[in-house]
Amino acid sequence: MDTEDLDRLADLFMPNADWRDLVSFTWDVRTTLGGREAAAGLIARNRDVKAHAFAPDHGRTPPRVVVRAGDDVVEGLFTFETAFGHGTGVLRLDLGSGLPLRARTMLTTLQELTGFEERRGANRPHGTAYSRTFGGKNWLDLRQDEQRYDDHSPEVLIVGAGQAGLSIAARLRTIGVDALIVDKHERVGDVWRKRYHSLTLHNESWVASLPYLPFPDTWPTYIPKDKLGNWFEHYADIMELNVWTATEFAGGTYDEDEQTWTVTVRRDGAERVLRPRHVVIATGGVSGVPNRPRLPGLEDFRGDVLHSTQYTSGAQFQNRKALVIGTGTSGHDVAQDLHALGSDVVIVQRQPTTVVSLEPSGIMVYALYSEGTPTEDVDLIAAANSIPTLIKANQILAQRMLEADKEILDRLHAVGFRTDIGEDGTGFHLKYNRRGGGYYINVGCSELIADGEIGLLQADQIASFTPQGIKLADGTVQEYDLVVLATGYRNQQEEVRLFFGDTVAEKVGPIWGVDDGGEMRNVWRPTAQRGLWFNAGSLAACRGYSKYLAVQIKAALQNISPGYQARTHG
């Protein structure tokens, strides 16, 4: 490395700058902290990447002065080319350190591989294979043939037809990858339809869309679960995604020499063996195997016990005495649903909970999406935020939330409900990234708890369960008919263990949560198991990051990315 070149490039960055790369230089999702470290990384990586033709992106949001994480910056989007494809980035120039302006943040992303661009707009398919094919197969005939997989396996098998599965399938199809989704439910969208009766999204509809198709602007701000499930079903049809419903994924093994999976699925009472090159687990990341903690005496309880994933409606438990264990979003929603149907409900708090109002606090973290900037641009701007930037920004937001929600928080504290503002004082949003729960966006249950309409117990007040209910530490006995375990999920690593065995599970490690490098563990990026990928998160996260996951998989299929060049498929 030429020291003079390093000095010149490093001088363009603030000393505390960060560079976040999505695939374009690192073939990974990776953050580099420090201006000189970013410059050294760019120089080292560019020997192979050969990035060039950097220019302002005149087709996107123009440069503007904005405040990011409390700092005044000039923010602009740019394009560039590499030896492998077309890139887009975000640059933030610090306005607080005088002239010349230097970079505070840089994002680089690989949007498309050269020769495998998205088939959309002017590059859309022509349709010659089924246009005016008199006497031959039309579009429907070809679609039905394609979805059967009678004589071949898909290149990519996707497990799960929720937002994670649909978004990566749409991205892959648009760049010419043959992908099949398998889902255990009877219909696409059932992953939402079968959840509890009152469920409605907490993200605004213009935030929470899937790739390529925003929700109609006539839709409500907050989308009900069944409406969303129906949209998922239509989306799969409109985007021509190959889906096998009522199909159980039974797991499989990977052949390192052939770089191919052998997996088994169960469908229509029979087993089918498929040999995809890649498997994408898209079953949620933070909502895989339900967590059922061992609670003293619970096995002796004679009433109904179910996990919140099994709770669909309180109608069958109307006018009963119910104990809900857990004060995250599901716990609050189940308790509120049961209360609305006349049940006598007590909620059990196991640890402090971050509580914010839906409006204004809950929507603050997505405020960028409400400014009128195109969604694809906002996805890029949001992706530019490294974990230090997110921590600083969310610390500022958390203080604003505390002020906005002071009244209800004071009322909760008065009845003994414990709250916090998250690790590092960063509020609920980073709690989701770090652990997938531990917060509640209030849509009315907090008032019910504060008013005593829903009872409250702390977990350490319960000595044990009894056949009739619970025995408290002070000797008091309370009777219940129903216990709902709103206790979250085990790490998705346990799902990997079920599908692929202990060796693969231990090789891959935990999924979700922030790693030591400031990125999400094993999500949207290569894992230690070749050919195994994960897509997970909110609709917005799945929409944005599925683009980069799809590019990585396509590069692997074409033997372009370094991790897949050592051996070629036989």
Coordinates of C-alpha atoms in Angstrom, one line a residue:
M1 CA 0.0 0.0 0.0
D2 CA 1.3 3.4 -0.9
T3 CA 1.5 5.5 2.3
E4 CA 1.1 8.7 0.4
D5 CA -2.1 7.5 -1.2
L6 CA -3.4 6.4 2.2
D7 CA -2.7 9.8 3.7
R8 CA -4.4 11.6 0.9
L9 CA -7.5 9.4 1.1
A10 CA -7.6 9.4 4.9
D11 CA -7.6 13.2 4.9
L12 CA -10.9 13.1 3.1
F13 CA -12.5 11.5 6.2
M14 CA -13.2 12.7 9.7
P15 CA -11.0 10.8 12.2
N16 CA -14.2 9.3 13.7
A17 CA -15.8 8.6 10.3
D18 CA -17.3 5.2 9.5
W19 CA -17.7 3.3 6.2
R20 CA -20.4 0.8 5.8
D21 CA -20.3 -1.6 2.9
L22 CA -23.1 -3.7 1.5
V23 CA -21.4 -6.3 -0.8
S24 CA -19.7 -3.9 -3.2
F25 CA -16.2 -4.0 -1.7
T26 CA -16.3 -6.7 0.9
W27 CA -18.8 -9.3 -0.5
D28 CA -20.3 -8.9 3.0
V29 CA -22.3 -6.5 5.2
R30 CA -19.5 -4.8 7.1
T31 CA -18.7 -1.6 9.0
T32 CA -15.3 -0.1 9.3
L33 CA -14.8 2.5 12.1
G34 CA -12.3 5.3 11.8
G35 CA -11.4 7.5 8.9
R36 CA -7.9 6.2 8.4
E37 CA -9.2 2.6 8.8
A38 CA -11.9 3.2 6.2
A39 CA -9.3 4.6 3.7
A40 CA -7.0 1.7 4.3
G41 CA -9.9 -0.7 3.7
L42 CA -10.9 1.0 0.5
I43 CA -7.4 0.9 -0.9
A44 CA -6.9 -2.8 0.0
R45 CA -10.2 -3.9 -1.3
N46 CA -10.1 -1.9 -4.5
R47 CA -7.2 -3.9 -5.9
D48 CA -9.8 -6.5 -6.8
V49 CA -12.9 -4.4 -7.0
K50 CA -11.5 -1.7 -9.2
A51 CA -14.1 0.9 -8.3
H52 CA -14.3 3.8 -10.7
A53 CA -16.6 6.4 -12.3
F54 CA -17.8 7.9 -9.1
A55 CA -20.4 10.6 -9.8
P56 CA -23.4 12.2 -8.2
D57 CA -26.6 10.1 -8.7
H58 CA -28.7 12.6 -10.6
G59 CA -31.6 10.1 -10.8
R60 CA -32.1 10.1 -7.0
T61 CA -32.7 12.6 -4.2
P62 CA -30.3 15.6 -4.7
P63 CA -27.7 16.6 -2.1
R64 CA -29.2 18.5 0.9
V65 CA -28.3 19.8 4.3
V66 CA -29.8 17.6 7.0
V67 CA -29.4 16.6 10.6
R68 CA -28.3 13.0 11.2
A69 CA -27.7 11.7 14.8
G70 CA -27.6 15.3 16.0
D71 CA -25.0 16.5 13.5
D72 CA -25.4 18.9 10.6
V73 CA -24.2 17.3 7.4
V74 CA -24.5 17.6 3.7
E75 CA -26.0 14.3 2.5
G76 CA -25.7 13.1 -1.1
L77 CA -26.2 10.0 -3.1
F78 CA -23.7 8.8 -5.7
T79 CA -23.1 6.1 -8.2
F80 CA -20.0 4.1 -9.1
E81 CA -18.9 1.1 -11.1
T82 CA -16.8 -1.9 -10.1
A83 CA -15.3 -4.8 -11.9
F84 CA -18.4 -6.8 -10.9
G85 CA -21.3 -4.4 -11.2
H86 CA -23.1 -1.2 -10.5
G87 CA -22.9 0.6 -7.2
T88 CA -24.8 3.3 -5.3
G89 CA -23.7 5.0 -2.2
V90 CA -24.4 7.7 0.4
L91 CA -21.9 10.3 1.5
R92 CA -22.4 12.6 4.6
L93 CA -20.0 15.6 4.8
D94 CA -19.6 17.1 8.3
L95 CA -20.5 20.8 8.5
G96 CA -19.2 21.2 12.0
S97 CA -15.5 21.0 11.5
G98 CA -14.9 23.8 9.0
L99 CA -13.4 23.7 5.5
P100 CA -12.6 21.6 3.6
L101 CA -15.6 19.4 4.3
R102 CA -14.7 15.9 5.2
A103 CA -16.7 12.7 5.2
R104 CA -18.5 11.7 8.4
T105 CA -20.2 8.7 6.9
M106 CA -19.9 6.7 3.7
L107 CA -22.1 3.9 2.5
T108 CA -21.2 1.8 -0.6
T109 CA -23.6 -0.8 -2.0
L110 CA -23.6 -3.2 -4.9
Q111 CA -27.0 -2.8 -6.6
E112 CA -26.6 -5.1 -9.5
L113 CA -24.1 -7.5 -11.1
T114 CA -23.0 -6.6 -14.6
G115 CA -24.9 -8.7 -17.1
F116 CA -27.5 -9.7 -14.4
E117 CA -29.3 -6.5 -14.0
E118 CA -32.9 -6.4 -12.6
R119 CA -35.4 -7.1 -15.3
R120 CA -37.6 -4.1 -14.7
G121 CA -38.5 -0.9 -16.5
A122 CA -36.8 -0.6 -19.8
N123 CA -35.1 -4.0 -19.1
R124 CA -38.4 -5.8 -18.4
P125 CA -39.0 -9.2 -20.0
H126 CA -40.4 -9.0 -23.6
G127 CA -42.8 -12.0 -23.1
T128 CA -41.9 -13.6 -26.4
A129 CA -42.1 -17.1 -24.9
Y130 CA -45.8 -16.9 -24.5
S131 CA -47.0 -14.0 -26.7
R132 CA -49.3 -15.1 -29.6
T133 CA -48.1 -18.7 -29.4
F134 CA -51.0 -20.0 -31.4
G135 CA -51.4 -23.8 -30.9
G136 CA -48.7 -23.8 -28.2
K137 CA -48.4 -23.1 -24.5
N138 CA -49.6 -19.7 -23.2
W139 CA -48.4 -17.8 -20.1
L140 CA -50.6 -19.9 -17.7
D141 CA -49.4 -23.2 -19.1
L142 CA -45.7 -22.2 -18.7
R143 CA -46.3 -20.9 -15.1
Q144 CA -47.9 -24.1 -14.1
D145 CA -45.1 -26.1 -15.7
E146 CA -42.5 -24.0 -13.9
Q147 CA -44.1 -24.3 -10.5
R148 CA -44.2 -28.1 -10.5
Y149 CA -40.5 -28.7 -10.7
D150 CA -41.1 -32.1 -12.4
D151 CA -37.7 -32.5 -13.9
H152 CA -35.4 -30.3 -12.0
S153 CA -34.7 -28.6 -8.6
P154 CA -34.7 -24.9 -8.0
E155 CA -31.4 -23.1 -7.7
V156 CA -32.5 -21.6 -4.4
L157 CA -35.0 -23.1 -1.9
I158 CA -36.6 -20.5 0.4
V159 CA -38.2 -21.7 3.7
G160 CA -41.1 -19.5 4.7
A161 CA -43.6 -17.3 2.8
G162 CA -43.8 -14.3 5.1
Q163 CA -42.2 -11.0 4.3
A164 CA -38.7 -12.4 4.5
G165 CA -39.4 -15.2 2.0
L166 CA -41.5 -13.2 -0.5
S167 CA -39.0 -10.3 -0.6
I168 CA -36.0 -12.4 -1.3
A169 CA -37.9 -14.5 -3.8
A170 CA -39.0 -11.4 -5.7
R171 CA -35.5 -10.0 -5.8
L172 CA -34.1 -13.3 -7.0
R173 CA -36.7 -13.7 -9.8
T174 CA -36.0 -10.2 -11.0
I175 CA -32.4 -11.1 -11.6
G176 CA -33.1 -14.4 -13.2
V177 CA -32.6 -16.9 -10.3
D178 CA -34.9 -19.9 -10.2
A179 CA -36.3 -19.9 -6.6
L180 CA -39.0 -22.0 -4.9
I181 CA -40.6 -21.0 -1.6
V182 CA -42.0 -23.8 0.7
D183 CA -44.4 -22.9 3.5
K184 CA -46.2 -25.1 6.0
H185 CA -49.4 -23.0 6.0
E186 CA -52.3 -23.7 3.7
R187 CA -52.2 -20.3 2.0
V188 CA -49.6 -17.6 1.5
G189 CA -50.3 -14.9 4.1
D190 CA -51.4 -17.4 6.8
V191 CA -48.4 -16.5 8.8
W192 CA -50.2 -13.3 9.5
R193 CA -53.9 -14.4 9.2
K194 CA -53.4 -17.0 12.0
R195 CA -52.1 -14.7 14.6
Y196 CA -54.2 -13.1 17.3
H197 CA -57.5 -11.6 16.3
S198 CA -56.8 -7.9 17.0
L199 CA -53.3 -7.7 15.5
T200 CA -52.5 -4.6 13.4
L201 CA -49.1 -3.4 12.1
H202 CA -47.4 -0.8 14.2
N203 CA -45.4 0.6 11.2
E204 CA -47.1 3.0 8.9
S205 CA -48.2 1.5 5.5
W206 CA -45.8 3.7 3.5
V207 CA -42.9 2.2 5.6
A208 CA -43.9 -1.4 5.5
S209 CA -44.0 -2.5 1.9
L210 CA -42.5 -5.3 -0.1
P211 CA -40.0 -4.8 -3.0
Y212 CA -41.4 -3.2 -6.2
L213 CA -45.0 -2.9 -5.1
P214 CA -45.9 -0.2 -2.5
F215 CA -49.3 -0.5 -0.8
P216 CA -52.1 1.5 -2.4
D217 CA -52.2 5.0 -1.1
T218 CA -55.9 4.4 -0.3
W219 CA -54.9 1.9 2.4
P220 CA -55.1 2.7 6.1
T221 CA -52.0 3.9 8.0
Y222 CA -51.9 0.8 10.1
I223 CA -52.7 -2.4 8.2
P224 CA -54.8 -5.2 9.9
K225 CA -53.2 -8.6 9.8
D226 CA -55.8 -10.3 7.5
K227 CA -55.5 -7.4 5.0
L228 CA -51.8 -7.9 5.0
G229 CA -52.1 -11.6 4.6
N230 CA -54.3 -11.2 1.6
W231 CA -51.8 -8.8 0.1
F232 CA -49.0 -11.3 0.6
E233 CA -51.1 -13.9 -1.4
H234 CA -51.7 -11.4 -4.2
Y235 CA -48.1 -10.4 -4.2
A236 CA -46.9 -13.9 -4.7
D237 CA -49.2 -14.2 -7.7
I238 CA -48.5 -10.8 -9.2
M239 CA -44.7 -11.2 -8.9
E240 CA -44.9 -14.8 -10.4
L241 CA -43.3 -16.4 -7.4
N242 CA -43.1 -20.1 -7.2
V243 CA -44.6 -21.3 -3.9
W244 CA -45.5 -24.7 -2.5
T245 CA -47.9 -24.2 0.4
A246 CA -49.0 -26.9 2.9
T247 CA -45.4 -28.1 2.6
E248 CA -43.1 -29.0 5.5
F249 CA -39.4 -28.4 5.2
A250 CA -37.8 -31.5 6.9
G251 CA -34.1 -30.4 6.6
G252 CA -31.2 -31.7 4.7
T253 CA -27.4 -32.0 4.3
Y254 CA -24.8 -30.1 2.3
D255 CA -22.3 -31.7 -0.1
E256 CA -19.2 -29.5 0.1
D257 CA -17.6 -30.9 -3.1
E258 CA -20.8 -30.5 -5.2
Q259 CA -21.8 -27.3 -3.4
T260 CA -25.3 -28.6 -3.4
W261 CA -27.9 -29.3 -0.7
T262 CA -30.0 -32.4 -0.6
V263 CA -33.2 -31.5 1.3
T264 CA -36.5 -33.2 1.9
V265 CA -39.9 -31.6 1.9
R266 CA -43.3 -33.2 2.8
R267 CA -46.2 -32.4 0.6
D268 CA -49.5 -34.0 -0.3
G269 CA -48.7 -36.9 2.0
A270 CA -45.4 -37.7 0.2
E271 CA -41.8 -36.8 0.5
R272 CA -39.9 -34.9 -2.2
V273 CA -36.1 -34.6 -2.4
L274 CA -34.7 -31.4 -3.9
R275 CA -31.1 -30.5 -4.6
P276 CA -30.8 -26.7 -4.6
R277 CA -27.5 -24.9 -4.6
H278 CA -28.6 -22.5 -1.9
V279 CA -31.1 -22.5 1.0
V280 CA -32.5 -19.3 2.5
I281 CA -34.2 -19.6 5.9
A282 CA -36.9 -16.9 5.9
T283 CA -39.0 -18.0 8.9
G284 CA -38.5 -14.8 10.9
G285 CA -35.1 -14.6 12.6
V286 CA -36.7 -13.3 15.8
S287 CA -39.8 -15.5 15.7
G288 CA -38.8 -19.1 15.1
V289 CA -39.1 -21.7 17.8
P290 CA -41.3 -20.6 20.7
N291 CA -39.6 -20.1 24.0
R292 CA -41.4 -22.1 26.8
P293 CA -39.5 -21.4 30.1
R294 CA -39.7 -24.0 32.8
L295 CA -41.8 -22.5 35.6
P296 CA -42.1 -24.2 38.9
G297 CA -45.3 -26.3 39.1
L298 CA -46.6 -25.3 35.7
E299 CA -46.9 -29.0 34.7
D300 CA -49.4 -29.5 37.6
F301 CA -51.7 -26.6 36.5
R302 CA -55.0 -28.1 35.4
G303 CA -56.2 -25.2 33.3
D304 CA -55.3 -24.3 29.7
V305 CA -51.7 -23.4 28.9
L306 CA -50.6 -22.0 25.6
H307 CA -47.8 -20.0 24.0
S308 CA -48.8 -16.7 22.5
T309 CA -48.1 -18.1 19.1
Q310 CA -51.1 -20.4 19.7
Y311 CA -53.4 -17.6 20.8
T312 CA -55.7 -16.5 18.0
S313 CA -58.7 -15.0 19.8
G314 CA -59.9 -14.6 23.3
A315 CA -63.4 -15.6 22.3
Q316 CA -63.0 -19.2 23.5
F317 CA -61.7 -17.9 26.9
Q318 CA -64.4 -15.2 27.4
N319 CA -65.2 -14.3 31.0
R320 CA -62.4 -16.5 32.3
K321 CA -59.5 -15.8 34.7
A322 CA -56.3 -15.4 32.7
L323 CA -52.7 -15.0 33.6
V324 CA -50.4 -13.6 30.8
I325 CA -46.7 -14.1 31.4
G326 CA -44.6 -11.5 29.6
T327 CA -44.8 -7.8 29.0
G328 CA -43.6 -7.5 25.5
T329 CA -45.8 -6.5 22.6
S330 CA -47.5 -10.0 22.4
G331 CA -48.1 -10.1 26.2
H332 CA -49.8 -6.7 26.2
D333 CA -51.9 -7.4 23.1
V334 CA -53.1 -10.8 24.4
A335 CA -54.0 -9.3 27.8
Q336 CA -55.9 -6.4 26.2
D337 CA -57.7 -8.8 23.9
L338 CA -58.8 -11.0 26.8
H339 CA -59.8 -8.0 28.8
A340 CA -62.0 -6.7 26.0
L341 CA -63.9 -10.0 25.9
G342 CA -64.7 -9.9 29.6
S343 CA -61.9 -12.0 31.1
D344 CA -60.3 -11.2 34.4
V345 CA -56.7 -10.7 33.4
V346 CA -53.4 -10.4 35.3
I347 CA -50.1 -9.7 33.4
V348 CA -46.8 -10.9 34.9
Q349 CA -43.7 -8.8 34.4
R350 CA -40.4 -10.7 34.3
Q351 CA -38.0 -7.7 33.5
P352 CA -38.2 -4.0 32.8
T353 CA -40.0 -3.1 29.6
T354 CA -39.5 -0.2 27.2
V355 CA -42.9 1.4 26.8
V356 CA -43.6 4.0 24.1
S357 CA -46.8 5.4 22.6
L358 CA -47.6 4.4 19.1
E359 CA -48.0 8.1 18.2
P360 CA -45.9 10.1 18.5
S361 CA -43.1 8.0 19.9
G362 CA -43.4 4.7 18.0
I363 CA -43.2 6.2 14.6
M364 CA -40.3 8.6 15.3
V365 CA -37.7 6.0 14.2
Y366 CA -39.3 5.9 10.7
A367 CA -39.8 9.6 10.3
L368 CA -37.6 9.7 7.2
Y369 CA -40.2 7.7 5.3
S370 CA -42.8 10.4 6.0
E371 CA -40.8 13.2 4.3
G372 CA -41.8 12.4 0.8
T373 CA -38.4 11.0 -0.3
P374 CA -38.7 8.0 -2.6
T375 CA -38.7 4.8 -0.6
E376 CA -35.7 3.3 -2.4
D377 CA -33.7 6.4 -1.5
V378 CA -34.8 6.3 2.1
D379 CA -33.8 2.6 2.3
L380 CA -30.3 3.6 1.2
I381 CA -30.1 6.6 3.6
A382 CA -31.2 4.4 6.5
A383 CA -28.7 1.7 5.5
A384 CA -25.8 4.3 5.8
N385 CA -26.2 4.3 9.6
S386 CA -23.5 2.4 11.4
I387 CA -24.2 1.1 14.9
P388 CA -22.4 4.1 16.5
T389 CA -24.7 6.4 14.5
L390 CA -27.8 4.4 15.4
I391 CA -26.8 4.5 19.1
K392 CA -26.4 8.2 19.0
A393 CA -29.6 8.8 17.0
N394 CA -31.7 6.5 19.1
Q395 CA -30.4 8.0 22.4
I396 CA -31.7 11.4 21.1
L397 CA -35.0 9.9 20.1
A398 CA -35.4 8.0 23.4
Q399 CA -35.2 11.2 25.3
R400 CA -37.8 12.7 23.1
M401 CA -40.0 9.7 23.7
L402 CA -39.6 9.9 27.5
E403 CA -40.8 13.5 27.4
A404 CA -43.8 12.6 25.1
D405 CA -44.8 9.6 27.2
K406 CA -44.1 11.0 30.6
E407 CA -47.7 10.9 31.8
I408 CA -48.4 7.3 31.0
L409 CA -45.0 6.2 32.2
D410 CA -45.5 7.9 35.6
R411 CA -48.9 6.2 35.9
L412 CA -47.4 2.8 35.2
H413 CA -44.6 3.4 37.7
A414 CA -47.3 4.3 40.3
V415 CA -48.8 0.7 40.1
G416 CA -45.4 -0.9 40.1
F417 CA -44.8 -1.5 36.4
R418 CA -41.1 -1.3 35.7
T419 CA -39.8 0.5 32.6
D420 CA -36.4 1.2 31.0
I421 CA -35.1 3.0 27.9
G422 CA -33.0 0.2 26.6
E423 CA -29.3 -0.6 26.6
D424 CA -27.2 2.6 26.3
G425 CA -30.5 4.6 26.7
T426 CA -31.3 3.8 23.1
G427 CA -35.0 3.0 23.4
F428 CA -37.1 0.3 21.9
H429 CA -35.7 0.2 18.3
L430 CA -32.2 -1.0 19.1
K431 CA -33.8 -3.5 21.6
Y432 CA -35.4 -5.1 18.6
N433 CA -32.1 -5.3 16.8
R434 CA -30.2 -6.6 19.8
R435 CA -32.7 -9.1 21.2
G436 CA -35.9 -9.0 19.2
G437 CA -38.2 -7.9 22.0
G438 CA -38.4 -6.4 25.4
Y439 CA -40.6 -3.5 24.5
Y440 CA -44.3 -2.5 24.0
I441 CA -45.7 0.1 21.6
N442 CA -48.7 1.2 23.5
V443 CA -52.1 1.0 21.8
G444 CA -54.2 1.1 25.0
C445 CA -53.0 -1.7 27.3
S446 CA -50.8 0.6 29.4
E447 CA -53.8 2.6 30.4
L448 CA -55.6 -0.6 31.4
I449 CA -52.7 -1.6 33.6
A450 CA -52.3 1.9 35.1
D451 CA -56.1 2.0 35.9
G452 CA -56.0 -1.5 37.5
E453 CA -58.3 -2.9 34.8
I454 CA -55.6 -5.4 34.1
G455 CA -53.8 -6.7 37.2
L456 CA -50.0 -6.7 37.5
L457 CA -47.6 -9.1 39.2
Q458 CA -43.9 -9.2 39.2
A459 CA -42.4 -12.6 38.5
D460 CA -40.6 -12.8 41.8
Q461 CA -44.0 -12.4 43.6
I462 CA -44.9 -15.9 42.3
A463 CA -43.6 -18.9 44.3
S464 CA -45.0 -21.6 42.1
F465 CA -48.0 -22.8 40.1
T466 CA -50.6 -25.0 41.6
P467 CA -53.2 -27.2 40.0
Q468 CA -55.7 -24.3 40.4
G469 CA -53.5 -21.4 39.7
I470 CA -50.5 -19.8 41.5
K471 CA -49.2 -19.5 45.0
L472 CA -47.6 -16.2 45.8
A473 CA -44.4 -15.7 47.8
D474 CA -46.6 -14.3 50.7
G475 CA -48.6 -17.5 50.7
T476 CA -51.7 -16.1 48.9
V477 CA -53.3 -18.5 46.4
Q478 CA -54.9 -17.1 43.2
E479 CA -57.0 -19.3 40.9
Y480 CA -56.8 -19.1 37.1
D481 CA -58.4 -20.9 34.1
L482 CA -55.8 -19.9 31.5
V483 CA -52.1 -19.3 31.3
V484 CA -50.6 -17.6 28.2
L485 CA -46.9 -17.7 27.8
A486 CA -45.9 -14.5 26.0
T487 CA -42.3 -15.4 26.5
G488 CA -40.9 -14.9 23.0
Y489 CA -38.8 -17.2 20.9
R490 CA -35.6 -19.2 21.2
N491 CA -32.7 -18.1 18.9
Q492 CA -33.1 -19.2 15.3
Q493 CA -29.9 -21.2 15.8
E494 CA -32.2 -23.8 17.4
E495 CA -34.3 -24.0 14.2
V496 CA -31.0 -24.6 12.3
R497 CA -30.3 -27.4 14.7
L498 CA -33.7 -29.0 13.9
F499 CA -33.2 -28.7 10.2
F500 CA -29.5 -29.4 9.7
G501 CA -28.2 -30.9 12.9
D502 CA -25.8 -29.8 15.7
T503 CA -22.7 -29.5 13.5
V504 CA -24.2 -26.9 11.2
A505 CA -25.9 -25.1 14.0
E506 CA -22.7 -24.7 16.0
K507 CA -20.8 -23.7 12.9
V508 CA -23.3 -21.0 12.0
G509 CA -23.9 -19.7 15.6
P510 CA -26.6 -17.4 16.8
I511 CA -28.8 -15.6 14.3
W512 CA -30.0 -12.0 14.9
G513 CA -28.5 -9.6 17.4
V514 CA -25.6 -7.1 16.9
D515 CA -22.2 -8.7 16.6
D516 CA -18.8 -7.3 17.6
G517 CA -18.5 -5.6 14.2
G518 CA -21.7 -3.7 14.6
E519 CA -23.7 -5.8 12.1
M520 CA -26.6 -8.3 12.5
R521 CA -25.4 -11.8 13.1
N522 CA -25.7 -14.1 10.0
V523 CA -28.6 -12.1 8.5
W524 CA -28.5 -10.8 4.9
R525 CA -24.8 -11.9 4.7
P526 CA -22.6 -15.0 4.3
T527 CA -22.7 -17.5 7.1
A528 CA -20.1 -20.0 8.1
Q529 CA -22.1 -22.7 6.3
R530 CA -21.6 -22.4 2.5
G531 CA -25.0 -22.1 0.7
L532 CA -27.0 -21.2 3.8
W533 CA -28.5 -17.7 4.2
F534 CA -31.0 -15.9 6.3
N535 CA -33.5 -13.2 5.6
A536 CA -35.4 -11.7 8.5
G537 CA -36.8 -8.6 10.2
S538 CA -39.5 -6.1 9.6
L539 CA -41.1 -5.6 6.2
A540 CA -38.9 -2.5 5.7
A541 CA -35.7 -4.4 6.6
C542 CA -36.6 -7.4 4.4
R543 CA -37.5 -5.1 1.5
G544 CA -34.2 -3.1 1.7
Y545 CA -31.7 -5.8 2.6
S546 CA -33.2 -8.5 0.3
K547 CA -31.6 -6.7 -2.6
Y548 CA -28.1 -7.3 -1.3
L549 CA -28.8 -10.8 -0.2
A550 CA -30.1 -11.6 -3.8
V551 CA -27.0 -10.1 -5.3
Q552 CA -24.7 -12.2 -3.1
I553 CA -26.6 -15.4 -4.0
K554 CA -26.5 -14.6 -7.8
A555 CA -22.8 -13.9 -7.5
A556 CA -22.3 -17.3 -5.8
L557 CA -24.3 -19.0 -8.5
Q558 CA -22.1 -17.4 -11.2
N559 CA -18.9 -18.2 -9.2
I560 CA -18.1 -14.5 -9.0
S561 CA -17.8 -13.9 -5.3
P562 CA -14.6 -14.9 -3.6
G563 CA -16.2 -17.4 -1.2
Y564 CA -17.6 -19.4 -4.1
Q565 CA -14.7 -19.3 -6.5
A566 CA -12.6 -22.1 -4.9
R567 CA -14.7 -24.9 -6.4
T568 CA -17.1 -24.9 -9.4
H569 CA -20.3 -26.8 -9.5
G570 CA -19.8 -30.1 -11.3

